[in-house]
Short mmCIF file of C-alpha atoms and ligand atoms in Angstrom, two decimals:
data_model
loop_
_atom_site.label_atom_id
_atom_site.label_comp_id
_atom_site.label_asym_id
_atom_site.label_seq_id
_atom_site.Cartn_x
_atom_site.Cartn_y
_atom_site.Cartn_z
CA UNK B 1 16.66 -19.58 -1.60
CA UNK B 2 16.07 -16.30 0.43
CA UNK B 3 17.48 -16.33 4.14
CA UNK B 4 16.09 -12.95 4.82
CA UNK B 5 12.84 -11.03 4.72
CA UNK B 6 12.31 -10.12 0.75
CA UNK B 7 12.05 -6.49 0.44
CA UNK B 8 11.22 -4.88 -2.90
CA UNK B 9 12.52 -1.33 -4.10
CA UNK B 10 13.49 0.48 -7.17
CA UNK B 11 15.84 3.75 -6.88
CA UNK B 12 13.33 5.55 -9.37
CA UNK B 13 10.66 5.51 -6.73
CA UNK B 14 12.07 8.94 -5.22
CA UNK B 15 12.95 11.47 -7.85
CA UNK B 16 13.53 15.30 -7.75
CA UNK B 17 10.29 16.95 -6.60
CA UNK B 18 9.14 20.16 -5.58
CA UNK B 19 10.15 20.64 -1.68
CA UNK B 20 7.23 22.42 -0.73
CA UNK B 21 4.85 19.60 -2.39
CA UNK B 22 2.39 17.96 0.19
CA UNK B 23 3.52 14.50 -1.17
CA UNK B 24 6.96 13.63 0.62
CA UNK B 25 8.27 12.07 -2.77
CA UNK B 26 11.64 11.75 -0.63
CA UNK B 27 10.27 9.13 1.49
CA UNK B 28 10.82 6.02 -0.31
CA UNK B 29 14.63 6.80 -0.64
CA UNK B 30 14.81 7.66 2.97
CA UNK B 31 12.98 4.57 3.99
CA UNK B 32 15.49 2.40 2.24
CA UNK B 33 18.28 4.16 3.53
CA UNK B 34 16.96 3.87 6.71
CA UNK B 35 16.38 0.06 6.51
CA UNK B 36 19.96 -0.37 5.19
CA UNK B 37 21.32 1.44 8.38
CA UNK B 38 19.18 -0.75 10.48
CA UNK B 39 20.74 -3.85 8.64
CA UNK B 40 17.13 -4.98 7.50
CA UNK B 41 17.90 -4.51 3.75
CA UNK B 42 21.04 -5.66 2.03
CA UNK B 43 21.85 -6.78 -1.42
CA UNK B 44 20.86 -10.25 -0.55
CA UNK B 45 17.25 -9.40 0.33
CA UNK B 46 16.80 -6.71 -2.15
CA UNK B 47 14.44 -7.26 -5.20
CA UNK B 48 14.21 -4.50 -7.84
CA UNK B 49 10.88 -4.82 -9.89
CA UNK B 50 10.46 -3.95 -13.65
CA UNK B 51 8.00 -1.70 -14.88
CA UNK B 52 4.39 -3.51 -14.75
CA UNK B 53 3.63 -4.58 -18.46
CA UNK B 54 0.89 -2.62 -20.28
CA UNK B 55 -1.28 -5.92 -20.73
CA UNK B 56 -1.28 -6.36 -16.98
CA UNK B 57 -2.37 -3.01 -16.44
CA UNK B 58 -4.96 -2.83 -18.99
CA UNK B 59 -6.67 -5.80 -16.91
CA UNK B 60 -7.43 -3.00 -14.29
CA UNK B 61 -7.46 0.25 -15.92
CA UNK B 62 -8.88 2.03 -19.07
CA UNK B 63 -6.61 2.17 -22.14
CA UNK B 64 -7.38 5.49 -23.09
CA UNK B 65 -6.62 6.73 -19.42
CA UNK B 66 -3.24 4.74 -19.17
CA UNK B 67 -1.98 6.13 -22.75
CA UNK B 68 -2.95 9.74 -21.61
CA UNK B 69 -1.10 9.31 -18.04
CA UNK B 70 1.89 7.84 -19.82
CA UNK B 71 2.15 10.45 -22.78
CA UNK B 72 1.34 13.39 -20.50
CA UNK B 73 -1.87 14.38 -21.90
CA UNK B 74 -4.08 14.47 -18.98
CA UNK B 75 -6.46 17.26 -19.01
CA UNK B 76 -5.77 20.10 -16.27
CA UNK B 77 -8.82 18.92 -14.36
CA UNK B 78 -7.29 15.47 -14.54
CA UNK B 79 -4.17 16.54 -13.24
CA UNK B 80 -5.56 18.49 -10.51
CA UNK B 81 -7.16 15.58 -9.17
CA UNK B 82 -4.23 13.37 -9.21
CA UNK B 83 -2.72 16.05 -7.31
CA UNK B 84 1.11 15.31 -8.52
CA UNK B 85 2.70 16.98 -11.22
CA UNK B 86 3.21 15.27 -14.36
CA UNK B 87 6.67 14.14 -15.61
CA UNK B 88 8.28 11.09 -17.60
CA UNK B 89 9.94 10.34 -14.20
CA UNK B 90 6.56 10.34 -12.50
CA UNK B 91 5.37 7.88 -14.95
CA UNK B 92 8.68 5.72 -14.56
CA UNK B 93 8.25 5.56 -10.95
CA UNK B 94 4.41 4.67 -10.91
CA UNK B 95 4.82 1.90 -13.38
CA UNK B 96 7.57 0.26 -11.33
CA UNK B 97 5.67 0.99 -8.09
CA UNK B 98 2.84 -1.03 -9.51
CA UNK B 99 5.39 -3.68 -10.56
CA UNK B 100 6.75 -3.64 -7.29
CA UNK B 101 3.26 -4.41 -5.47
CA UNK B 102 2.91 -7.29 -8.04
CA UNK B 103 6.50 -8.68 -7.12
CA UNK B 104 5.85 -8.26 -3.44
CA UNK B 105 2.59 -10.43 -3.74
CA UNK B 106 4.54 -13.12 -5.73
CA UNK B 107 7.43 -13.47 -3.21
CA UNK B 108 4.89 -13.32 -0.35
CA UNK B 109 3.15 -16.36 -2.22
CA UNK B 110 6.53 -17.91 -2.55
CA UNK B 111 8.07 -17.14 0.76
CA UNK B 112 5.11 -16.49 3.13
CA UNK B 113 5.95 -12.94 3.70
CA UNK B 114 7.26 -10.00 1.71
CA UNK B 115 7.09 -6.08 1.94
CA UNK B 116 7.30 -3.36 -0.39
CA UNK B 117 8.97 0.13 0.13
CA UNK B 118 6.16 1.78 -1.78
CA UNK B 119 2.70 0.94 -2.94
CA UNK B 120 -0.84 1.53 -1.59
CA UNK B 121 -2.23 3.67 -4.22
CA UNK B 122 -5.76 2.88 -3.49
CA UNK B 123 -7.61 6.03 -4.53
CA UNK B 124 -6.66 5.51 -8.34
CA UNK B 125 -9.82 4.68 -10.38
CA UNK B 126 -10.18 2.57 -13.78
CA UNK B 127 -10.06 5.77 -15.71
CA UNK B 128 -8.77 8.44 -13.26
CA UNK B 129 -5.83 9.15 -10.93
CA UNK B 130 -6.89 10.80 -7.69
CA UNK B 131 -5.41 11.98 -4.36
CA UNK B 132 -1.59 11.28 -5.37
CA UNK B 133 -2.80 8.08 -6.86
CA UNK B 134 -2.18 7.56 -10.60
CA UNK B 135 -2.56 3.77 -10.80
CA UNK B 136 -4.03 1.27 -8.32
CA UNK B 137 -1.21 -1.08 -7.63
CA UNK B 138 -3.57 -3.24 -5.08
CA UNK B 139 -6.45 -3.55 -7.68
CA UNK B 140 -3.83 -4.35 -10.41
CA UNK B 141 -2.11 -7.05 -8.38
CA UNK B 142 -5.24 -8.88 -7.20
CA UNK B 143 -6.85 -8.75 -10.81
CA UNK B 144 -3.26 -10.18 -12.10
CA UNK B 145 -2.94 -13.13 -9.54
CA UNK B 146 -6.56 -13.87 -10.14
CA UNK B 147 -6.26 -14.00 -13.88
CA UNK B 148 -3.16 -16.05 -13.97
CA UNK B 149 -4.53 -18.38 -11.36
CA UNK B 150 -1.48 -17.73 -8.91
CA UNK B 151 -4.01 -16.82 -6.19
CA UNK B 152 -8.26 -17.60 -6.11
CA UNK B 153 -9.08 -15.46 -3.00
CA UNK B 154 -7.29 -12.45 -2.10
CA UNK B 155 -8.07 -10.23 1.04
CA UNK B 156 -7.08 -6.59 0.95
CA UNK B 157 -6.70 -5.03 4.44
CA UNK B 158 -6.59 -1.32 4.09
CA UNK B 159 -5.43 0.40 7.21
CA UNK B 160 -4.48 3.88 5.70
CA UNK B 161 -6.52 6.65 7.49
CA UNK B 162 -8.39 7.47 4.17
CA UNK B 163 -10.84 4.95 2.64
CA UNK B 164 -9.73 2.64 -0.20
CA UNK B 165 -12.11 4.14 -2.46
CA UNK B 166 -10.55 3.31 -5.74
CA UNK B 167 -9.75 -0.14 -4.78
CA UNK B 168 -13.23 -0.98 -3.57
CA UNK B 169 -14.67 0.27 -6.83
CA UNK B 170 -12.19 -1.39 -9.13
CA UNK B 171 -12.70 -4.80 -7.27
CA UNK B 172 -16.60 -4.46 -6.54
CA UNK B 173 -18.45 -7.75 -6.98
CA UNK B 174 -14.99 -9.51 -7.89
CA UNK B 175 -15.81 -12.71 -5.96
CA UNK B 176 -12.01 -13.67 -5.71
CA UNK B 177 -11.54 -10.26 -3.59
CA UNK B 178 -12.61 -9.17 -0.34
CA UNK B 179 -11.76 -5.51 0.60
CA UNK B 180 -11.60 -4.51 3.98
CA UNK B 181 -11.19 -0.79 4.54
CA UNK B 182 -10.59 0.67 8.04
CA UNK B 183 -10.33 4.56 7.75
CA UNK B 184 -11.31 7.78 9.71
CA UNK B 185 -14.90 8.42 8.40
CA UNK B 186 -14.20 12.25 8.09
CA UNK B 187 -11.20 12.04 6.06
CA UNK B 188 -10.89 11.90 2.35
CA UNK B 189 -12.67 11.07 0.31
CA UNK B 190 -15.97 12.76 1.21
CA UNK B 191 -17.96 10.45 -1.07
CA UNK B 192 -16.96 6.82 0.05
CA UNK B 193 -17.18 3.87 -2.09
CA UNK B 194 -18.55 0.57 -0.70
CA UNK B 195 -16.00 -1.92 0.19
CA UNK B 196 -16.75 -5.58 1.07
CA UNK B 197 -16.48 -4.41 4.92
CA UNK B 198 -16.10 -0.71 5.54
CA UNK B 199 -15.33 0.41 9.25
CA UNK B 200 -15.45 4.42 9.47
CA UNK B 201 -13.60 5.34 12.85
CA UNK B 202 -14.33 8.64 14.67
CA UNK B 203 -11.95 11.39 14.93
CA UNK B 204 -9.21 10.96 17.65
CA UNK B 205 -9.33 7.29 18.17
CA UNK B 206 -6.23 6.28 19.93
CA UNK B 207 -4.07 3.13 20.15
CA UNK B 208 -6.22 0.90 22.29
CA UNK B 209 -9.58 1.94 20.48
CA UNK B 210 -7.89 1.42 17.04
CA UNK B 211 -6.40 -2.24 17.72
CA UNK B 212 -9.48 -3.40 19.51
CA UNK B 213 -11.39 -2.70 16.37
CA UNK B 214 -8.93 -4.15 13.87
CA UNK B 215 -8.59 -7.35 15.80
CA UNK B 216 -12.44 -8.07 15.76
CA UNK B 217 -12.56 -7.05 11.89
CA UNK B 218 -9.42 -8.86 10.80
CA UNK B 219 -10.69 -11.79 12.56
CA UNK B 220 -14.08 -11.55 11.02
CA UNK B 221 -12.77 -11.03 7.49
CA UNK B 222 -10.47 -14.05 7.92
CA UNK B 223 -13.19 -16.26 8.97
CA UNK B 224 -15.74 -15.14 6.40
CA UNK B 225 -13.49 -15.07 3.30
CA UNK B 226 -10.51 -17.64 3.90
CA UNK B 227 -7.88 -15.77 1.81
CA UNK B 228 -4.92 -17.41 0.17
CA UNK B 229 -3.12 -14.17 0.07
CA UNK B 230 -3.35 -10.80 2.12
CA UNK B 231 -2.33 -7.43 0.64
CA UNK B 232 -1.94 -5.08 3.65
CA UNK B 233 -1.88 -1.38 3.21
CA UNK B 234 -0.27 -0.04 6.19
CA UNK B 235 -0.43 3.55 5.59
CA UNK B 236 0.86 5.52 8.50
CA UNK B 237 -1.33 8.78 8.17
CA UNK B 238 -3.18 7.28 11.18
CA UNK B 239 -0.42 8.41 13.17
CA UNK B 240 -1.35 11.22 15.82
CA UNK B 241 1.58 13.77 14.25
CA UNK B 242 0.29 13.11 10.77
CA UNK B 243 -0.34 16.17 8.52
CA UNK B 244 -3.59 14.92 7.14
CA UNK B 245 -5.16 12.19 9.20
CA UNK B 246 -7.38 12.73 12.06
CA UNK B 247 -6.83 9.60 14.17
CA UNK B 248 -4.14 9.45 17.08
CA UNK B 249 -2.13 6.57 16.78
CA UNK B 250 1.23 6.56 18.38
CA UNK B 251 4.54 5.03 17.32
CA UNK B 252 3.83 2.06 19.65
CA UNK B 253 0.12 1.78 18.28
CA UNK B 254 1.83 1.95 14.84
CA UNK B 255 4.17 -0.79 15.72
CA UNK B 256 1.48 -2.94 17.22
CA UNK B 257 -0.88 -2.67 14.25
CA UNK B 258 1.58 -4.00 11.96
CA UNK B 259 2.53 -6.95 14.34
CA UNK B 260 -1.34 -7.73 14.69
CA UNK B 261 -2.04 -7.98 11.04
CA UNK B 262 1.16 -9.82 10.20
CA UNK B 263 1.00 -12.42 13.05
CA UNK B 264 -2.70 -13.04 12.90
CA UNK B 265 -2.47 -14.00 9.06
CA UNK B 266 0.75 -15.56 9.28
CA UNK B 267 -0.43 -18.03 12.30
CA UNK B 268 -3.30 -19.09 9.84
CA UNK B 269 -0.79 -19.88 7.40
CA UNK B 270 -1.83 -17.22 4.99
CA UNK B 271 1.02 -15.30 3.22
CA UNK B 272 1.27 -11.69 3.56
CA UNK B 273 2.54 -8.81 1.19
CA UNK B 274 2.91 -5.47 3.11
CA UNK B 275 3.03 -1.94 1.25
CA UNK B 276 3.42 1.43 2.59
CA UNK B 277 0.32 3.53 2.01
CA UNK B 278 0.06 7.39 2.99
CA UNK B 279 1.89 9.15 5.62
CA UNK B 280 2.12 13.12 5.52
CA UNK B 281 4.64 15.34 7.37
CA UNK B 282 6.59 18.52 6.24
CA UNK B 283 9.74 16.33 7.23
CA UNK B 284 9.80 13.14 4.95
CA UNK B 285 12.23 11.59 7.26
CA UNK B 286 9.76 11.55 9.86
CA UNK B 287 7.39 9.66 7.53
CA UNK B 288 10.10 7.19 6.57
CA UNK B 289 10.46 6.35 10.12
CA UNK B 290 6.86 5.65 10.68
CA UNK B 291 6.70 3.46 7.44
CA UNK B 292 9.69 1.46 9.00
CA UNK B 293 7.49 -0.18 11.66
CA UNK B 294 6.11 -2.37 9.01
CA UNK B 295 9.08 -3.93 7.78
CA UNK B 296 10.48 -4.07 11.24
CA UNK B 297 7.34 -6.01 12.20
CA UNK B 298 7.80 -8.31 9.22
CA UNK B 299 11.39 -8.83 9.61
CA UNK B 300 11.09 -9.99 13.28
CA UNK B 301 8.29 -12.48 12.14
CA UNK B 302 10.34 -13.88 9.33
CA UNK B 303 12.41 -16.47 11.32
CA UNK B 304 9.37 -17.73 12.49
CA UNK B 305 6.91 -17.79 9.42
CA UNK B 306 9.25 -17.30 6.34
CA UNK B 307 10.02 -19.94 3.90
CA UNK B 308 13.45 -19.32 2.59
ZN1 ZN I 1 -4.06 7.98 3.10
#
């Protein structure tokens, strides 16, 4: 029995990390604190994930790569491509984060709606980390649920400003998954993968332009695929003030985007699991504030669509 929106978080997500690093590692804790202060998160609706088991990770990732990531024996080039300094704490947080997205998806299947306070590591490949993503929580979750029969058709809606290239490659040709990626064409990665549906957006696109495209593409994907579960990567690097993204969404645009995806799926009776995705600013508190639009939108929809 859960009377409020299930939220998934672990204290290990943010750990001591170089302040001058581009990746805002503090944002997970700041988001947790913000949602607690707003009264959206309490001990009654907080779910703590376990580390994702190795046999579940092995459905998606190469065992040799997994072993080298966990033991800190990646090559210099591999570490540079990942873009995060290796430490035991990085491994711990990464394994729990993947476990957290899987738990969020399971809570969504059970209760109709659930959100993670992390996740969306969509650049990780089968045998390599990339772009601050060591392991691909979206692909691991999709494969785990398909393998166990918990879901048969999963739609991944990737609204991060960067293309979900790792997810697209890891799940290519899998009839149980449809990958929809809305991204800025000029943002990383330079060499794009092929998702089930890719929508490369022009630099500078604003709220109205973005929301119009998203509404059409989401509708089309739902009609074509009839998913039993939607995984939403609600990256906030589409924001105008983001340090990396080239799109121009406002705070109101972020809120409208998250409400649009959640409400459209929920109206069709499709459970949704929301994860953070990217967001970049010298001040991690600003990033946490942008991410909170997802949890606010989901909390507002919970009384109508959530299943206690
Ligand atoms: Zn991103």
